[in-house]
Amino acid sequence: MIDIELRGITKTFPGADQPAVCDINLSVEKGRIITLLGPSGCGKTTLLRIIAGFERPEQGEVFLAGRKVMGENTWVSPEQRGVGMVFQDYALFPHLTVSQNIGFGYKGSDKRERVRDVLELVNLSGYEKRYPHQLSGGQQQRVALARALTRKPVVVLLDEPFSNLDADMRVQMRIEVKRILKEAGTTAIFVSHDQKDALAISDQVVIINEGVIQQIGTPRDIYQHPSNAFVATFVGQSNLLKGVMAYDAQSVITDVGSFPCSHTHGHPAGAEVYISLRPDGLELSPDGDIQGRIKAFTYTGESYDAVIAVETGDGFHDLLVHIHPEEVIAIGDWVAFKVLPHFVAVISPDSN
């Protein structure tokens, strides 16, 4: 069952040179968690506000649970759409307790039971009488999510929900929020500019740039098989290399070397292409085909992020490589790598 469907959504703000979102088509299945991911100003928040009913596009249609809520001769107000909203600053009422915040606006005769059930879902039983200032940032976020879930909405919309949390709390809340949404069986759309949030919490990621969808896929597909240069460089880090498809159409020949590719996007032998080579796609190996000297590196705890100068026919090309933190390395070391094909993707030249 499709809970959310967008057809041809276009929105241009007064005085703008180009649309904030342009001809957006998107379907979201019931119970799925989707993230709209892109840089600031790409149109993702505008799209979220159109779904919620806070903005009117000049073109297109919006369907929620099969019901048209926006389109030609159709407009359903935000409060009648069955949408739950979690704002970036949580928008909790400071003078109301946790239970009062969660139950605010709920008119059902089972209000007390519903608030109790949602409190249990978000692991805040026992916090009913506390006020927002008595809670941590993560607890406040769970209260905001509980309030959105109380009315059993068709979809929950979350606008940059982790932006006010520190790094450790973000990791915890990614896990907790995903658990809550999955246990509730609720369809959810996140807006984020943080790739780690998107990859960690989503069933599918929608990459947007300049108001246009660049790619839709699972987190793994987006990371391992980016469809263009923007996706490759925005979601994680990537080395972009120019090359030609080999005769077997399963590898790409570059000045740095030949790279086997698990995902070629159907490019034929002899085609001029680019490859996206993730830093994870090269693994230290004494008999590896890719060789060079360590030019610089930083230690992150999870890996060494190293710049390797690889000799080519007309000089050197720098490659960013992630090296396991247990390795002992130094600037100037000569190292060799083998290629992991699943982290190499072919990109058309015109998408670079």
Tab-separated table of C-alpha atoms in Angstrom:
chain	number	residue	atom	x	y	z
A	1	MET	CA	0.000	0.000	0.000
A	2	ILE	CA	1.262	3.479	-0.926
A	3	ASP	CA	0.912	5.962	1.953
A	4	ILE	CA	2.427	8.984	0.190
A	5	GLU	CA	2.415	9.800	-3.498
A	6	LEU	CA	3.708	12.986	-5.104
A	7	ARG	CA	2.995	13.615	-8.771
A	8	GLY	CA	4.755	16.380	-10.702
A	9	ILE	CA	5.266	18.708	-7.748
A	10	THR	CA	6.728	22.086	-8.736
A	11	LYS	CA	7.061	25.083	-6.437
A	12	THR	CA	8.653	28.441	-7.271
A	13	PHE	CA	8.883	31.191	-4.685
A	14	PRO	CA	8.248	34.820	-5.721
A	15	GLY	CA	11.377	36.468	-7.117
A	16	ALA	CA	13.279	33.178	-7.472
A	17	ASP	CA	15.178	32.411	-10.686
A	18	GLN	CA	14.385	28.703	-10.551
A	19	PRO	CA	11.894	26.418	-8.812
A	20	ALA	CA	12.579	25.349	-5.232
A	21	VAL	CA	11.375	21.894	-6.316
A	22	CYS	CA	10.837	20.855	-9.922
A	23	ASP	CA	8.601	18.049	-11.225
A	24	ILE	CA	9.018	15.832	-8.167
A	25	ASN	CA	7.532	12.331	-8.393
A	26	LEU	CA	7.780	10.081	-5.352
A	27	SER	CA	5.925	7.098	-3.872
A	28	VAL	CA	6.385	5.899	-0.285
A	29	GLU	CA	5.102	2.519	0.858
A	30	LYS	CA	3.295	2.125	4.164
A	31	GLY	CA	5.639	1.663	7.133
A	32	ARG	CA	8.742	2.843	5.298
A	33	ILE	CA	11.230	5.400	6.627
A	34	ILE	CA	12.404	7.789	3.906
A	35	THR	CA	15.012	10.540	4.160
A	36	LEU	CA	15.100	13.570	1.868
A	37	LEU	CA	18.825	14.306	1.795
A	38	GLY	CA	20.611	17.237	0.233
A	39	PRO	CA	22.520	20.465	0.875
A	40	SER	CA	20.939	23.566	2.386
A	41	GLY	CA	18.556	25.235	-0.053
A	42	CYS	CA	18.088	22.149	-2.249
A	43	GLY	CA	14.291	22.042	-1.731
A	44	LYS	CA	13.906	19.201	0.778
A	45	THR	CA	12.205	21.276	3.492
A	46	THR	CA	9.938	22.873	0.884
A	47	LEU	CA	8.865	19.392	-0.186
A	48	LEU	CA	8.178	18.409	3.429
A	49	ARG	CA	6.058	21.536	3.937
A	50	ILE	CA	4.088	20.777	0.752
A	51	ILE	CA	3.250	17.295	2.079
A	52	ALA	CA	2.210	18.804	5.410
A	53	GLY	CA	0.062	21.449	3.709
A	54	PHE	CA	2.102	24.450	4.855
A	55	GLU	CA	3.011	25.362	1.260
A	56	ARG	CA	0.991	25.256	-1.958
A	57	PRO	CA	2.817	24.213	-5.133
A	58	GLU	CA	1.715	25.692	-8.429
A	59	GLN	CA	1.742	22.275	-10.086
A	60	GLY	CA	1.257	18.689	-9.056
A	61	GLU	CA	-0.781	16.442	-6.796
A	62	VAL	CA	-0.328	15.015	-3.289
A	63	PHE	CA	-1.993	11.795	-2.112
A	64	LEU	CA	-1.931	10.534	1.488
A	65	ALA	CA	-3.177	6.976	2.122
A	66	GLY	CA	-4.828	7.063	-1.306
A	67	ARG	CA	-6.706	10.311	-0.647
A	68	LYS	CA	-5.952	13.369	-2.758
A	69	VAL	CA	-5.117	16.226	-0.395
A	70	MET	CA	-3.714	18.660	-2.963
A	71	GLY	CA	-4.279	19.073	-6.667
A	72	GLU	CA	-6.506	20.787	-9.195
A	73	ASN	CA	-9.680	21.876	-7.368
A	74	THR	CA	-8.518	20.022	-4.239
A	75	TRP	CA	-7.058	21.409	-1.030
A	76	VAL	CA	-7.173	19.697	2.361
A	77	SER	CA	-5.988	21.813	5.288
A	78	PRO	CA	-2.927	20.634	7.301
A	79	GLU	CA	-4.957	19.619	10.362
A	80	GLN	CA	-7.191	17.371	8.217
A	81	ARG	CA	-4.382	15.497	6.425
A	82	GLY	CA	-3.512	12.991	9.146
A	83	VAL	CA	0.075	14.233	9.374
A	84	GLY	CA	2.217	14.252	12.519
A	85	MET	CA	5.026	16.822	12.611
A	86	VAL	CA	8.270	16.805	14.605
A	87	PHE	CA	9.970	20.187	14.323
A	88	GLN	CA	13.683	20.889	14.531
A	89	ASP	CA	13.330	22.642	17.909
A	90	TYR	CA	10.702	20.082	19.093
A	91	ALA	CA	8.137	22.906	19.761
A	92	LEU	CA	7.190	21.602	23.204
A	93	PHE	CA	5.045	23.756	25.482
A	94	PRO	CA	7.294	24.707	28.419
A	95	HIS	CA	4.376	25.191	30.843
A	96	LEU	CA	2.878	21.740	30.158
A	97	THR	CA	4.028	18.424	31.587
A	98	VAL	CA	5.233	15.552	29.423
A	99	SER	CA	1.818	13.864	29.443
A	100	GLN	CA	0.047	17.161	28.720
A	101	ASN	CA	2.377	17.864	25.798
A	102	ILE	CA	1.846	14.394	24.369
A	103	GLY	CA	-1.942	14.563	24.711
A	104	PHE	CA	-2.267	18.160	23.501
A	105	GLY	CA	-5.017	18.444	20.893
A	106	TYR	CA	-6.063	14.799	21.117
A	107	LYS	CA	-9.870	14.597	21.383
A	108	GLY	CA	-10.420	10.844	21.658
A	109	SER	CA	-12.273	9.376	24.630
A	110	ASP	CA	-9.270	7.066	25.159
A	111	LYS	CA	-6.900	9.994	25.691
A	112	ARG	CA	-5.480	8.758	28.994
A	113	GLU	CA	-4.861	5.241	27.650
A	114	ARG	CA	-3.425	6.559	24.387
A	115	VAL	CA	-0.963	8.860	26.167
A	116	ARG	CA	0.068	5.987	28.438
A	117	ASP	CA	0.636	3.660	25.460
A	118	VAL	CA	2.724	6.206	23.572
A	119	LEU	CA	4.774	6.998	26.676
A	120	GLU	CA	5.570	3.315	26.969
A	121	LEU	CA	6.474	3.128	23.266
A	122	VAL	CA	9.050	5.925	23.608
A	123	ASN	CA	10.397	4.576	26.935
A	124	LEU	CA	9.284	7.582	28.989
A	125	SER	CA	6.928	5.880	31.436
A	126	GLY	CA	7.453	7.568	34.815
A	127	TYR	CA	8.232	10.954	33.245
A	128	GLU	CA	4.569	11.991	32.920
A	129	LYS	CA	4.724	14.880	35.406
A	130	ARG	CA	8.056	16.331	34.360
A	131	TYR	CA	8.369	19.541	32.353
A	132	PRO	CA	10.466	19.956	29.182
A	133	HIS	CA	13.266	21.851	30.977
A	134	GLN	CA	13.711	18.834	33.247
A	135	LEU	CA	14.497	16.544	30.286
A	136	SER	CA	17.602	15.889	28.209
A	137	GLY	CA	17.657	16.739	24.495
A	138	GLY	CA	17.041	13.113	23.572
A	139	GLN	CA	14.105	12.866	25.968
A	140	GLN	CA	12.591	16.078	24.603
A	141	GLN	CA	12.865	14.650	21.116
A	142	ARG	CA	11.046	11.492	22.171
A	143	VAL	CA	8.266	13.597	23.717
A	144	ALA	CA	7.896	15.475	20.414
A	145	LEU	CA	7.785	12.185	18.507
A	146	ALA	CA	5.270	10.733	20.977
A	147	ARG	CA	3.009	13.759	20.500
A	148	ALA	CA	3.173	13.275	16.720
A	149	LEU	CA	2.273	9.580	17.090
A	150	THR	CA	-0.615	10.050	19.516
A	151	ARG	CA	-3.190	10.669	16.786
A	152	LYS	CA	-2.046	7.621	14.772
A	153	PRO	CA	-1.131	9.739	11.741
A	154	VAL	CA	-0.845	8.520	8.169
A	155	VAL	CA	2.704	9.858	8.088
A	156	VAL	CA	5.134	11.476	10.512
A	157	LEU	CA	7.289	14.267	9.078
A	158	LEU	CA	10.574	15.072	10.847
A	159	ASP	CA	12.532	18.218	9.975
A	160	GLU	CA	16.257	17.901	10.853
A	161	PRO	CA	15.356	16.014	14.054
A	162	PHE	CA	18.922	15.371	15.231
A	163	SER	CA	20.479	18.762	14.518
A	164	ASN	CA	20.292	19.967	18.157
A	165	LEU	CA	21.943	16.864	19.619
A	166	ASP	CA	25.616	16.231	20.336
A	167	ALA	CA	27.482	13.483	18.473
A	168	ASP	CA	26.989	10.711	21.052
A	169	MET	CA	23.302	11.499	21.518
A	170	ARG	CA	22.769	11.540	17.748
A	171	VAL	CA	24.014	7.960	17.495
A	172	GLN	CA	21.698	6.856	20.312
A	173	MET	CA	18.679	8.690	18.931
A	174	ARG	CA	19.106	7.297	15.412
A	175	ILE	CA	18.683	3.833	16.890
A	176	GLU	CA	15.870	4.834	19.252
A	177	VAL	CA	13.807	6.839	16.768
A	178	LYS	CA	14.057	4.082	14.156
A	179	ARG	CA	12.915	1.527	16.745
A	180	ILE	CA	9.954	3.696	17.779
A	181	LEU	CA	8.784	4.284	14.205
A	182	LYS	CA	9.123	0.619	13.258
A	183	GLU	CA	7.260	-0.574	16.362
A	184	ALA	CA	4.519	1.975	15.683
A	185	GLY	CA	4.320	0.834	12.036
A	186	THR	CA	4.262	4.463	10.984
A	187	THR	CA	5.363	5.828	7.617
A	188	ALA	CA	7.937	8.581	8.137
A	189	ILE	CA	9.779	11.165	6.069
A	190	PHE	CA	12.913	12.792	7.427
A	191	VAL	CA	14.608	15.904	6.143
A	192	SER	CA	18.345	15.977	6.688
A	193	HIS	CA	21.603	17.338	5.293
A	194	ASP	CA	23.588	14.824	7.347
A	195	GLN	CA	24.529	11.719	5.360
A	196	LYS	CA	25.184	9.612	8.475
A	197	ASP	CA	21.675	10.290	9.788
A	198	ALA	CA	20.193	9.322	6.422
A	199	LEU	CA	22.208	6.138	5.972
A	200	ALA	CA	21.595	4.979	9.554
A	201	ILE	CA	17.851	5.460	9.845
A	202	SER	CA	16.348	5.084	6.369
A	203	ASP	CA	14.795	2.298	4.357
A	204	GLN	CA	15.259	4.537	1.327
A	205	VAL	CA	17.155	7.768	0.694
A	206	VAL	CA	16.037	10.434	-1.777
A	207	ILE	CA	18.967	12.616	-2.872
A	208	ILE	CA	17.897	16.125	-3.935
A	209	ASN	CA	19.965	18.932	-5.435
A	210	GLU	CA	18.704	22.259	-6.784
A	211	GLY	CA	15.103	21.088	-6.510
A	212	VAL	CA	15.587	17.930	-8.584
A	213	ILE	CA	15.761	14.307	-7.416
A	214	GLN	CA	19.204	12.910	-8.235
A	215	GLN	CA	18.771	9.323	-7.030
A	216	ILE	CA	16.425	7.145	-4.968
A	217	GLY	CA	17.678	3.955	-3.380
A	218	THR	CA	18.519	2.019	-0.256
A	219	PRO	CA	21.341	3.458	1.866
A	220	ARG	CA	23.655	0.731	0.566
A	221	ASP	CA	22.756	1.391	-3.082
A	222	ILE	CA	23.224	5.134	-2.658
A	223	TYR	CA	26.645	4.683	-1.080
A	224	GLN	CA	28.032	1.860	-3.218
A	225	HIS	CA	26.365	2.701	-6.544
A	226	PRO	CA	25.942	6.495	-6.868
A	227	SER	CA	24.275	7.422	-10.135
A	228	ASN	CA	26.174	10.676	-10.695
A	229	ALA	CA	29.067	12.753	-9.418
A	230	PHE	CA	26.922	14.850	-7.100
A	231	VAL	CA	25.646	11.794	-5.230
A	232	ALA	CA	29.137	10.268	-5.122
A	233	THR	CA	30.691	13.337	-3.518
A	234	PHE	CA	27.772	14.437	-1.326
A	235	VAL	CA	27.087	11.051	0.265
A	236	GLY	CA	30.418	10.134	1.780
A	237	GLN	CA	33.802	10.756	0.183
A	238	SER	CA	34.806	9.600	-3.257
A	239	ASN	CA	37.664	9.637	-5.733
A	240	LEU	CA	36.461	10.564	-9.237
A	241	LEU	CA	38.624	9.234	-12.055
A	242	LYS	CA	38.247	9.632	-15.816
A	243	GLY	CA	38.519	6.472	-17.876
A	244	VAL	CA	37.272	4.188	-20.653
A	245	MET	CA	35.160	1.041	-20.350
A	246	ALA	CA	37.346	-2.034	-21.053
A	247	TYR	CA	36.499	-4.560	-23.753
A	248	ASP	CA	34.760	-6.793	-21.208
A	249	ALA	CA	32.514	-3.839	-20.156
A	250	GLN	CA	33.125	-4.944	-16.559
A	251	SER	CA	36.085	-2.724	-15.721
A	252	VAL	CA	37.349	0.797	-16.419
A	253	ILE	CA	40.856	1.699	-17.585
A	254	THR	CA	42.234	4.928	-16.083
A	255	ASP	CA	45.625	6.633	-15.869
A	256	VAL	CA	45.896	5.261	-12.338
A	257	GLY	CA	45.120	1.668	-13.277
A	258	SER	CA	42.322	-0.696	-14.245
A	259	PHE	CA	39.352	-0.900	-11.890
A	260	PRO	CA	36.819	-3.758	-11.899
A	261	CYS	CA	33.295	-2.449	-11.336
A	262	SER	CA	30.320	-4.290	-9.880
A	263	HIS	CA	27.892	-1.637	-11.147
A	264	THR	CA	28.470	-0.212	-14.630
A	265	HIS	CA	25.018	1.358	-15.321
A	266	GLY	CA	25.056	-0.407	-18.708
A	267	HIS	CA	27.906	1.514	-20.340
A	268	PRO	CA	29.334	-0.363	-23.379
A	269	ALA	CA	32.972	-1.197	-24.082
A	270	GLY	CA	34.932	1.832	-25.294
A	271	ALA	CA	32.628	4.399	-23.679
A	272	GLU	CA	34.268	7.373	-21.981
A	273	VAL	CA	33.166	7.409	-18.356
A	274	TYR	CA	34.103	8.454	-14.853
A	275	ILE	CA	34.362	6.100	-11.919
A	276	SER	CA	33.470	6.806	-8.324
A	277	LEU	CA	35.990	4.999	-6.129
A	278	ARG	CA	35.114	5.081	-2.441
A	279	PRO	CA	38.046	5.373	0.018
A	280	ASP	CA	36.805	2.031	1.390
A	281	GLY	CA	37.266	0.492	-2.061
A	282	LEU	CA	41.033	0.076	-1.726
A	283	GLU	CA	42.482	-2.457	0.705
A	284	LEU	CA	46.139	-2.731	1.691
A	285	SER	CA	47.685	-5.769	-0.003
A	286	PRO	CA	51.383	-6.487	-0.710
A	287	ASP	CA	50.552	-7.747	-4.228
A	288	GLY	CA	47.967	-5.067	-5.017
A	289	ASP	CA	47.813	-3.494	-8.486
A	290	ILE	CA	47.449	0.109	-7.219
A	291	GLN	CA	50.662	1.430	-5.690
A	292	GLY	CA	51.843	4.765	-4.362
A	293	ARG	CA	53.377	6.716	-1.496
A	294	ILE	CA	51.589	8.044	1.564
A	295	LYS	CA	51.485	11.814	1.148
A	296	ALA	CA	49.431	12.711	4.244
A	297	PHE	CA	47.045	11.097	6.701
A	298	THR	CA	44.775	11.796	9.656
A	299	TYR	CA	43.753	9.376	12.385
A	300	THR	CA	39.994	9.260	13.076
A	301	GLY	CA	39.845	6.299	15.459
A	302	GLU	CA	37.866	4.282	12.937
A	303	SER	CA	40.585	4.491	10.278
A	304	TYR	CA	43.507	6.408	8.892
A	305	ASP	CA	42.243	8.745	6.176
A	306	ALA	CA	45.297	8.725	3.936
A	307	VAL	CA	46.193	10.580	0.744
A	308	ILE	CA	48.167	8.293	-1.568
A	309	ALA	CA	50.173	9.769	-4.459
A	310	VAL	CA	49.867	7.276	-7.334
A	311	GLU	CA	52.165	7.683	-10.325
A	312	THR	CA	50.543	8.091	-13.750
A	313	GLY	CA	51.941	8.609	-17.227
A	314	ASP	CA	52.166	12.373	-16.789
A	315	GLY	CA	52.692	12.855	-13.056
A	316	PHE	CA	50.902	11.825	-9.900
A	317	HIS	CA	47.258	11.450	-8.924
A	318	ASP	CA	46.131	11.689	-5.302
A	319	LEU	CA	43.726	9.054	-3.996
A	320	LEU	CA	41.929	9.234	-0.657
A	321	VAL	CA	42.048	5.833	1.054
A	322	HIS	CA	40.744	4.521	4.381
A	323	ILE	CA	43.356	2.334	6.059
A	324	HIS	CA	42.553	0.072	9.019
A	325	PRO	CA	43.633	1.735	12.296
A	326	GLU	CA	45.690	-1.306	13.350
A	327	GLU	CA	48.105	-0.741	10.457
A	328	VAL	CA	51.369	1.074	11.208
A	329	ILE	CA	51.964	3.763	8.578
A	330	ALA	CA	54.159	6.813	8.062
A	331	ILE	CA	54.381	9.608	5.516
A	332	GLY	CA	56.594	8.478	2.640
A	333	ASP	CA	55.747	4.775	2.992
A	334	TRP	CA	55.311	2.868	-0.271
A	335	VAL	CA	52.026	0.947	-0.164
A	336	ALA	CA	50.032	-1.309	-2.483
A	337	PHE	CA	46.268	-1.842	-2.665
A	338	LYS	CA	43.818	-4.267	-4.181
A	339	VAL	CA	40.501	-2.971	-5.521
A	340	LEU	CA	37.153	-3.968	-3.994
A	341	PRO	CA	34.706	-3.841	-6.960
A	342	HIS	CA	31.598	-3.269	-4.825
A	343	PHE	CA	32.876	0.206	-3.930
A	344	VAL	CA	33.517	1.227	-7.544
A	345	ALA	CA	30.690	2.682	-9.652
A	346	VAL	CA	30.619	3.975	-13.221
A	347	ILE	CA	29.337	7.491	-13.860
A	348	SER	CA	28.508	9.132	-17.174
A	349	PRO	CA	30.809	12.044	-18.173
A	350	ASP	CA	27.829	14.407	-18.528
A	351	SER	CA	26.867	13.770	-14.896
A	352	ASN	CA	30.226	14.901	-13.575
